[in-house]
């Protein structure tokens, strides 16, 4: 039973060790993972530069695949199969966005991102896609800059979207000059990653600091995109940004199995007018509950009450409290997910 596990167990070892045998990890990967580029040489090369088009799902996913691959050795000491790599959270999020139509043009115009049109196209009008750009391109470029990819900083160039190009930096030097804070947070993370004395929890701390800083900057730039969406979907997007801050403070480990299980609680399609949790009939109880909790979180966020982010930060200052939140999380997952229960009680 989860409550009896010592914290080290909850954070890394036993949880995954007991689950490792029960999962075929390739079933947990994002859609089309096998088809996406797994090494830099799978991309086009021009004038000695690798060219990546992040507005094509496979090419953006490939940046994550390379990141997950190149950072594997820093996590390998914990559990085999690279399951404990905390980068998994990012490609799994992108995969969920792709599967649920969130990368498509929200105004449905040119068929970008639709089954009937170019389904691998990522629309620059999609709020989710633009937010994710900052969580894919920037961490990837910062990884190149910190030497993890084994190429020099000027050997990589991203292709611009068809419009609004000034919002998107395309190479290391332009990202550093346009978004110095975000880039320095990712650089700090990679420095700690390469430092053998960093603990798993240290890495989570720097990872989440970079993640939150990225989202905070990007959400300001793309706020107007939310107007393209139904009210429930726009609110869900805003709620999601708030929820991520709470996950960050609790240092949620974005490893493969844990993120996969957590994502079962996210909406399996775009929200439309009339969707009201917990009464969305084609959603599971878990999905309805997660939506409800997210809207609750945003309502209390910044309020002076018990659940405000400030209070949460104070509460989460101790290691013990963070571990209790993780345990609670696990229990919730087990309640809503019978297969998970049978797997983890083995
Ligand atoms: C895992 O799943 C993949 C694809 O579904 C399949 O090719 C592979 O053989 C499976 N591996 C095991 C060990 O079952
Ligand atoms: C990383 O990618 C290389 C080349 O595709 C592959 O040989 C290696 O097994 C991968 N490593 C991990 C940990 O996935
Ligand atoms: C980076 O991109 C900018 C335009 O976004 C360009 O002016 C600059 O030459 C590029 N730098 C390198 C090193 O490729």
Coordinates of C-alpha atoms and ligand atoms in Angstrom, one line a residue:
X1 CA 0.0 0.0 0.0
X2 CA 1.3 3.4 -1.0
X3 CA 1.1 5.0 2.4
X4 CA 3.5 2.5 3.9
X5 CA 6.3 3.2 1.4
X6 CA 9.2 5.2 2.6
X7 CA 9.6 8.5 0.7
X8 CA 12.6 7.3 -1.4
X9 CA 10.4 4.6 -2.7
X10 CA 7.6 6.9 -3.6
X11 CA 9.9 9.3 -5.4
X12 CA 11.8 6.9 -7.5
X13 CA 12.5 3.3 -7.0
X14 CA 9.8 1.0 -5.9
X15 CA 7.0 2.7 -7.7
X16 CA 8.6 2.2 -11.1
X17 CA 10.3 -1.0 -10.3
X18 CA 7.0 -2.7 -9.4
X19 CA 5.4 -1.2 -12.5
X20 CA 8.3 -1.8 -14.9
X21 CA 7.4 -5.4 -15.5
X22 CA 3.7 -4.7 -16.0
X23 CA 4.1 -2.1 -18.8
X24 CA 5.2 -2.5 -22.4
X25 CA 6.8 0.9 -22.4
X26 CA 6.4 1.4 -26.1
X27 CA 2.6 1.4 -25.6
X28 CA 3.0 4.5 -23.4
X29 CA 4.9 6.6 -26.0
X30 CA 3.2 9.5 -27.8
X31 CA 1.5 8.8 -31.1
X32 CA 3.9 8.2 -34.0
X33 CA 7.0 8.1 -31.7
X34 CA 8.6 5.3 -33.7
X35 CA 8.2 7.4 -36.9
X36 CA 9.8 10.6 -35.6
X37 CA 13.5 11.4 -36.0
X38 CA 15.6 9.8 -33.3
X39 CA 18.9 11.5 -34.1
X40 CA 20.0 14.8 -35.6
X41 CA 21.2 13.1 -38.8
X42 CA 17.5 12.2 -39.5
X43 CA 16.9 15.9 -40.2
X44 CA 17.8 17.9 -43.3
X45 CA 21.2 19.5 -43.5
X46 CA 21.9 22.7 -45.3
X47 CA 25.2 24.7 -45.2
X48 CA 26.4 22.6 -42.3
X49 CA 23.2 23.3 -40.3
X50 CA 20.5 20.9 -39.2
X51 CA 17.1 22.3 -40.3
X52 CA 14.1 21.4 -38.1
X53 CA 10.6 22.3 -38.9
X54 CA 8.8 22.5 -35.5
X55 CA 5.5 23.1 -37.3
X56 CA 5.3 19.5 -38.4
X57 CA 4.3 17.2 -35.6
X58 CA 6.9 14.5 -36.3
X59 CA 9.8 17.0 -36.5
X60 CA 8.8 18.7 -33.2
X61 CA 8.3 15.3 -31.6
X62 CA 11.8 14.3 -32.9
X63 CA 13.4 17.1 -30.9
X64 CA 11.9 15.5 -27.7
X65 CA 13.0 12.1 -28.9
X66 CA 16.6 13.3 -29.2
X67 CA 16.4 15.1 -25.9
X68 CA 15.1 12.0 -24.1
X69 CA 17.8 9.9 -25.8
X70 CA 20.7 12.3 -25.1
X71 CA 19.8 12.8 -21.5
X72 CA 19.2 9.1 -20.8
X73 CA 22.6 8.5 -19.3
X74 CA 21.9 11.1 -16.6
X75 CA 19.0 9.1 -15.3
X76 CA 20.1 5.6 -16.1
X77 CA 21.5 5.0 -12.7
X78 CA 18.0 5.0 -11.2
X79 CA 16.0 2.6 -13.2
X80 CA 16.6 0.9 -16.6
X81 CA 14.7 1.6 -19.8
X82 CA 15.0 5.4 -19.4
X83 CA 11.6 5.3 -17.7
X84 CA 12.9 7.7 -15.0
X85 CA 13.9 10.4 -17.4
X86 CA 11.9 13.5 -16.4
X87 CA 11.9 14.7 -20.0
X88 CA 9.1 12.2 -20.7
X89 CA 6.5 14.6 -19.4
X90 CA 7.0 16.9 -22.4
X91 CA 6.6 14.6 -25.3
X92 CA 3.7 12.9 -23.6
X93 CA 2.0 16.3 -23.3
X94 CA 2.7 17.0 -27.0
X95 CA 1.3 13.6 -27.9
X96 CA -1.9 14.3 -25.9
X97 CA -2.3 17.7 -27.6
X98 CA -1.9 16.0 -31.0
X99 CA -4.3 13.2 -30.2
X100 CA -7.0 15.5 -28.9
X101 CA -6.9 17.9 -31.8
X102 CA -5.3 20.7 -29.8
X103 CA -2.4 21.3 -32.3
X104 CA -4.9 22.0 -35.2
X105 CA -6.0 25.4 -36.4
X106 CA -8.6 26.4 -33.8
X107 CA -10.5 28.3 -36.5
X108 CA -10.5 25.2 -38.7
X109 CA -9.6 27.1 -41.8
X110 CA -6.8 25.6 -43.8
X111 CA -7.1 22.0 -42.7
X112 CA -3.9 22.3 -40.7
X113 CA -3.9 19.6 -38.1
X114 CA -7.1 17.9 -39.4
X115 CA -7.7 14.4 -40.5
X116 CA -9.2 15.7 -43.7
X117 CA -6.3 18.1 -44.4
X118 CA -2.6 17.9 -43.3
X119 CA -3.0 16.0 -40.0
X120 CA 0.7 16.4 -39.1
X121 CA 0.6 20.1 -39.5
X122 CA 0.9 22.1 -36.3
X123 CA -1.0 25.4 -36.5
X124 CA 0.6 28.6 -35.4
X125 CA -2.9 29.8 -34.4
X126 CA -3.2 27.1 -31.9
X127 CA -2.6 28.3 -28.3
X128 CA -1.5 24.9 -27.2
X129 CA 1.0 24.6 -30.1
X130 CA 2.5 28.0 -29.4
X131 CA 2.8 27.4 -25.7
X132 CA 4.4 24.0 -26.5
X133 CA 6.9 25.7 -29.0
X134 CA 8.4 27.4 -26.0
X135 CA 8.6 24.1 -24.1
X136 CA 10.1 22.2 -27.0
X137 CA 12.3 24.5 -29.1
X138 CA 13.9 26.4 -26.2
X139 CA 14.8 23.4 -24.0
X140 CA 16.1 21.7 -27.1
X141 CA 18.3 24.7 -28.2
X142 CA 19.5 25.2 -24.6
X143 CA 20.5 21.5 -24.6
X144 CA 22.6 22.1 -27.7
X145 CA 24.1 25.2 -26.1
X146 CA 25.1 23.2 -23.0
X147 CA 26.9 20.7 -25.1
X148 CA 24.6 17.7 -24.5
X149 CA 23.9 17.1 -28.2
X150 CA 27.5 17.0 -29.2
X151 CA 27.2 19.7 -31.9
X152 CA 28.2 23.4 -31.8
X153 CA 25.6 26.1 -31.2
X154 CA 25.5 27.5 -34.7
X155 CA 24.8 24.1 -36.3
X156 CA 21.1 24.2 -35.7
X157 CA 18.3 26.2 -37.1
X158 CA 14.5 26.0 -36.7
X159 CA 12.2 26.9 -39.5
X160 CA 9.8 29.8 -38.9
X161 CA 6.0 29.4 -38.8
X162 CA 4.0 30.8 -41.8
X163 CA 3.1 33.9 -39.8
X164 CA 3.7 35.8 -36.6
X165 CA 7.4 35.0 -37.0
X166 CA 8.6 37.6 -34.6
X167 CA 7.2 35.7 -31.6
X168 CA 9.4 32.7 -32.3
X169 CA 13.1 32.5 -31.9
X170 CA 14.8 30.1 -34.3
X171 CA 18.3 29.5 -33.1
X172 CA 20.4 29.7 -29.9
X173 CA 21.6 33.3 -30.3
X174 CA 18.2 34.7 -31.2
X175 CA 16.5 32.8 -28.3
X176 CA 19.1 34.0 -25.9
X177 CA 18.6 37.6 -26.9
X178 CA 14.8 37.5 -27.1
X179 CA 14.2 35.3 -24.1
X180 CA 17.3 35.5 -21.9
X181 CA 15.5 34.5 -18.7
X182 CA 14.0 31.3 -20.1
X183 CA 17.2 30.3 -21.7
X184 CA 19.3 30.8 -18.6
X185 CA 16.8 28.7 -16.5
X186 CA 17.1 25.9 -19.0
X187 CA 20.9 26.3 -19.0
X188 CA 20.9 26.1 -15.3
X189 CA 19.0 22.9 -15.4
X190 CA 21.4 21.3 -17.9
X191 CA 24.4 22.4 -15.7
X192 CA 22.9 20.5 -12.8
X193 CA 22.0 17.6 -15.0
X194 CA 25.7 17.2 -15.9
X195 CA 26.8 17.6 -12.3
X196 CA 27.2 14.1 -10.8
X197 CA 26.4 15.4 -7.3
X198 CA 22.9 16.5 -8.3
X199 CA 20.1 14.5 -6.7
X200 CA 17.0 13.5 -8.6
X201 CA 15.1 16.0 -6.5
X202 CA 17.6 18.8 -7.4
X203 CA 17.0 18.0 -11.1
X204 CA 13.3 18.2 -10.6
X205 CA 13.7 21.6 -8.9
X206 CA 15.7 23.1 -11.8
X207 CA 13.5 21.4 -14.4
X208 CA 10.3 22.8 -12.9
X209 CA 11.8 26.2 -12.4
X210 CA 12.7 26.4 -16.1
X211 CA 9.3 24.9 -17.1
X212 CA 7.3 27.5 -15.1
X213 CA 9.4 30.4 -16.2
X214 CA 8.8 29.3 -19.8
X215 CA 5.0 29.0 -19.4
X216 CA 4.8 32.3 -17.6
X217 CA 6.5 34.2 -20.5
X218 CA 4.7 32.3 -23.2
X219 CA 1.2 32.7 -21.7
X220 CA 1.6 36.4 -21.8
X221 CA 2.6 36.4 -25.5
X222 CA -0.3 34.1 -26.6
X223 CA -3.2 35.2 -24.4
X224 CA -5.1 36.5 -27.4
X225 CA -5.1 33.1 -29.1
X226 CA -7.5 31.8 -26.4
X227 CA -10.2 33.9 -28.1
X228 CA -10.3 31.3 -30.9
X229 CA -11.6 28.7 -28.5
X230 CA -14.9 27.8 -26.9
X231 CA -15.3 29.2 -23.4
X232 CA -14.8 25.9 -21.6
X233 CA -11.6 25.1 -23.7
X234 CA -10.2 28.6 -23.1
X235 CA -10.8 28.3 -19.4
X236 CA -9.3 24.9 -19.3
X237 CA -6.2 26.3 -20.9
X238 CA -5.9 29.0 -18.3
X239 CA -6.7 26.5 -15.5
X240 CA -4.0 24.2 -16.9
X241 CA -1.4 27.0 -16.6
X242 CA -2.3 27.5 -12.9
X243 CA -2.3 23.7 -12.2
X244 CA 1.2 23.4 -13.7
X245 CA 2.5 25.9 -11.1
X246 CA 1.1 23.7 -8.3
X247 CA 2.6 20.6 -9.8
X248 CA 5.9 22.4 -10.1
X249 CA 5.9 23.4 -6.4
X250 CA 5.2 19.8 -5.4
X251 CA 8.1 18.8 -7.7
X252 CA 5.9 16.3 -9.6
X253 CA 8.3 13.8 -11.2
X254 CA 7.4 13.8 -14.9
X255 CA 8.6 10.3 -15.6
X256 CA 7.1 8.0 -18.2
X257 CA 4.6 5.8 -16.3
X258 CA 3.6 8.5 -13.9
X259 CA 2.9 11.1 -16.6
X260 CA 1.1 8.5 -18.7
X261 CA -1.2 7.6 -15.8
X262 CA -1.8 11.2 -14.9
X263 CA -2.7 12.1 -18.5
X264 CA -5.6 9.7 -18.4
X265 CA -7.3 12.4 -16.4
X266 CA -6.9 15.0 -19.1
X267 CA -9.8 15.8 -21.6
X268 CA -9.7 13.3 -24.5
X269 CA -11.0 15.9 -26.9
X270 CA -11.4 19.7 -27.1
X271 CA -14.0 21.1 -24.8
X272 CA -17.1 22.6 -26.5
X273 CA -19.8 25.0 -25.2
X274 CA -22.0 23.2 -22.8
X275 CA -19.3 21.0 -21.4
X276 CA -19.5 21.3 -17.6
X277 CA -17.5 19.1 -15.3
X278 CA -18.3 16.8 -13.5
X279 CA -21.2 16.2 -15.9
X280 CA -19.5 15.6 -19.2
X281 CA -21.0 12.3 -20.2
X282 CA -18.4 11.1 -22.6
X283 CA -15.6 11.7 -20.1
X284 CA -14.5 9.3 -17.4
X285 CA -15.0 10.1 -13.7
X286 CA -11.3 10.7 -13.5
X287 CA -11.4 13.2 -16.3
X288 CA -14.4 15.0 -14.9
X289 CA -12.8 15.2 -11.5
X290 CA -9.5 16.5 -12.9
X291 CA -11.4 19.3 -14.8
X292 CA -13.2 20.2 -11.6
X293 CA -10.1 20.3 -9.5
X294 CA -8.3 22.5 -12.1
X295 CA -11.1 25.0 -12.2
X296 CA -11.2 25.0 -8.4
X297 CA -7.4 25.6 -8.3
X298 CA -7.7 28.7 -10.5
X299 CA -10.5 30.1 -8.4
X300 CA -8.5 29.9 -5.2
X301 CA -5.2 30.8 -6.8
X302 CA -4.0 34.2 -5.6
X303 CA -6.7 34.2 -2.9
X304 CA -5.3 34.6 0.6
X305 CA -6.8 31.2 1.6
X306 CA -5.4 27.8 2.4
X307 CA -4.9 26.7 -1.3
X308 CA -3.3 29.9 -2.7
X309 CA 0.0 29.3 -4.4
X310 CA 1.8 31.2 -1.7
X311 CA 0.3 29.0 1.0
X312 CA 1.0 25.9 -1.2
X313 CA 4.7 27.0 -1.5
X314 CA 5.1 27.3 2.2
X315 CA 3.4 23.9 2.7
X316 CA 5.6 22.3 0.1
X317 CA 8.8 23.6 1.5
X318 CA 9.5 20.4 3.3
X319 CA 10.5 17.2 1.7
X320 CA 8.1 15.3 3.8
X321 CA 5.1 17.3 2.7
X322 CA 6.0 16.9 -1.0
X323 CA 6.2 13.2 -0.6
X324 CA 2.8 13.1 1.0
X325 CA 1.3 14.9 -2.0
X326 CA 2.9 12.4 -4.3
X327 CA 1.5 9.6 -2.2
X328 CA -1.9 11.2 -2.3
X329 CA -1.6 11.5 -6.0
X330 CA -0.8 7.9 -6.4
X331 CA -3.8 6.9 -4.2
X332 CA -6.1 9.0 -6.4
X333 CA -4.7 7.4 -9.5
X334 CA -5.4 4.0 -8.0
X335 CA -8.9 4.9 -7.0
X336 CA -9.8 6.0 -10.6
X337 CA -7.9 3.4 -12.4
X338 CA -8.5 -0.3 -11.6
X339 CA -5.7 -1.6 -13.8
X340 CA -3.3 0.7 -12.1
X341 CA -4.5 -0.6 -8.7
X342 CA -3.9 -4.2 -9.7
X343 CA -0.5 -3.4 -11.1
X344 CA 0.8 -1.4 -8.2
X345 CA -0.4 -3.7 -5.5
X346 CA 1.5 -6.7 -7.0
Ligands
LIG1 C1 5.5 -3.9 -27.1 O1 4.7 -3.3 -28.1 C2 5.2 -3.1 -29.4 C3 4.3 -2.4 -30.2 O2 3.0 -2.5 -29.8 C4 5.6 -4.5 -29.9 O3 6.2 -4.4 -31.2 C5 6.5 -5.2 -29.0 O4 6.8 -6.6 -29.5 C6 5.9 -5.3 -27.6 N1 6.9 -5.8 -26.7 C7 6.7 -6.8 -25.7 C8 7.8 -7.2 -24.9 O5 5.6 -7.2 -25.6
LIG2 C1 19.8 6.6 -28.4 O1 19.8 6.6 -29.8 C2 20.7 5.8 -30.4 C3 20.7 5.9 -31.9 O2 19.4 5.9 -32.4 C4 20.4 4.3 -29.9 O3 21.4 3.4 -30.5 C5 20.4 4.2 -28.4 O4 20.1 2.9 -28.0 C6 19.5 5.2 -27.8 N1 19.6 5.3 -26.4 C7 18.6 5.2 -25.5 C8 18.9 5.2 -24.1 O5 17.4 5.2 -25.9
LIG3 C1 19.8 33.3 -35.9 O1 18.6 33.7 -36.4 C2 18.5 35.1 -36.8 C3 17.1 35.4 -37.3 O2 16.2 34.8 -36.5 C4 19.6 35.4 -37.8 O3 19.6 36.8 -38.1 C5 21.0 35.0 -37.3 O4 21.9 35.1 -38.4 C6 20.9 33.5 -36.9 N1 22.2 33.2 -36.3 C7 22.9 32.0 -36.6 C8 24.1 31.8 -35.8 O5 22.4 31.2 -37.4

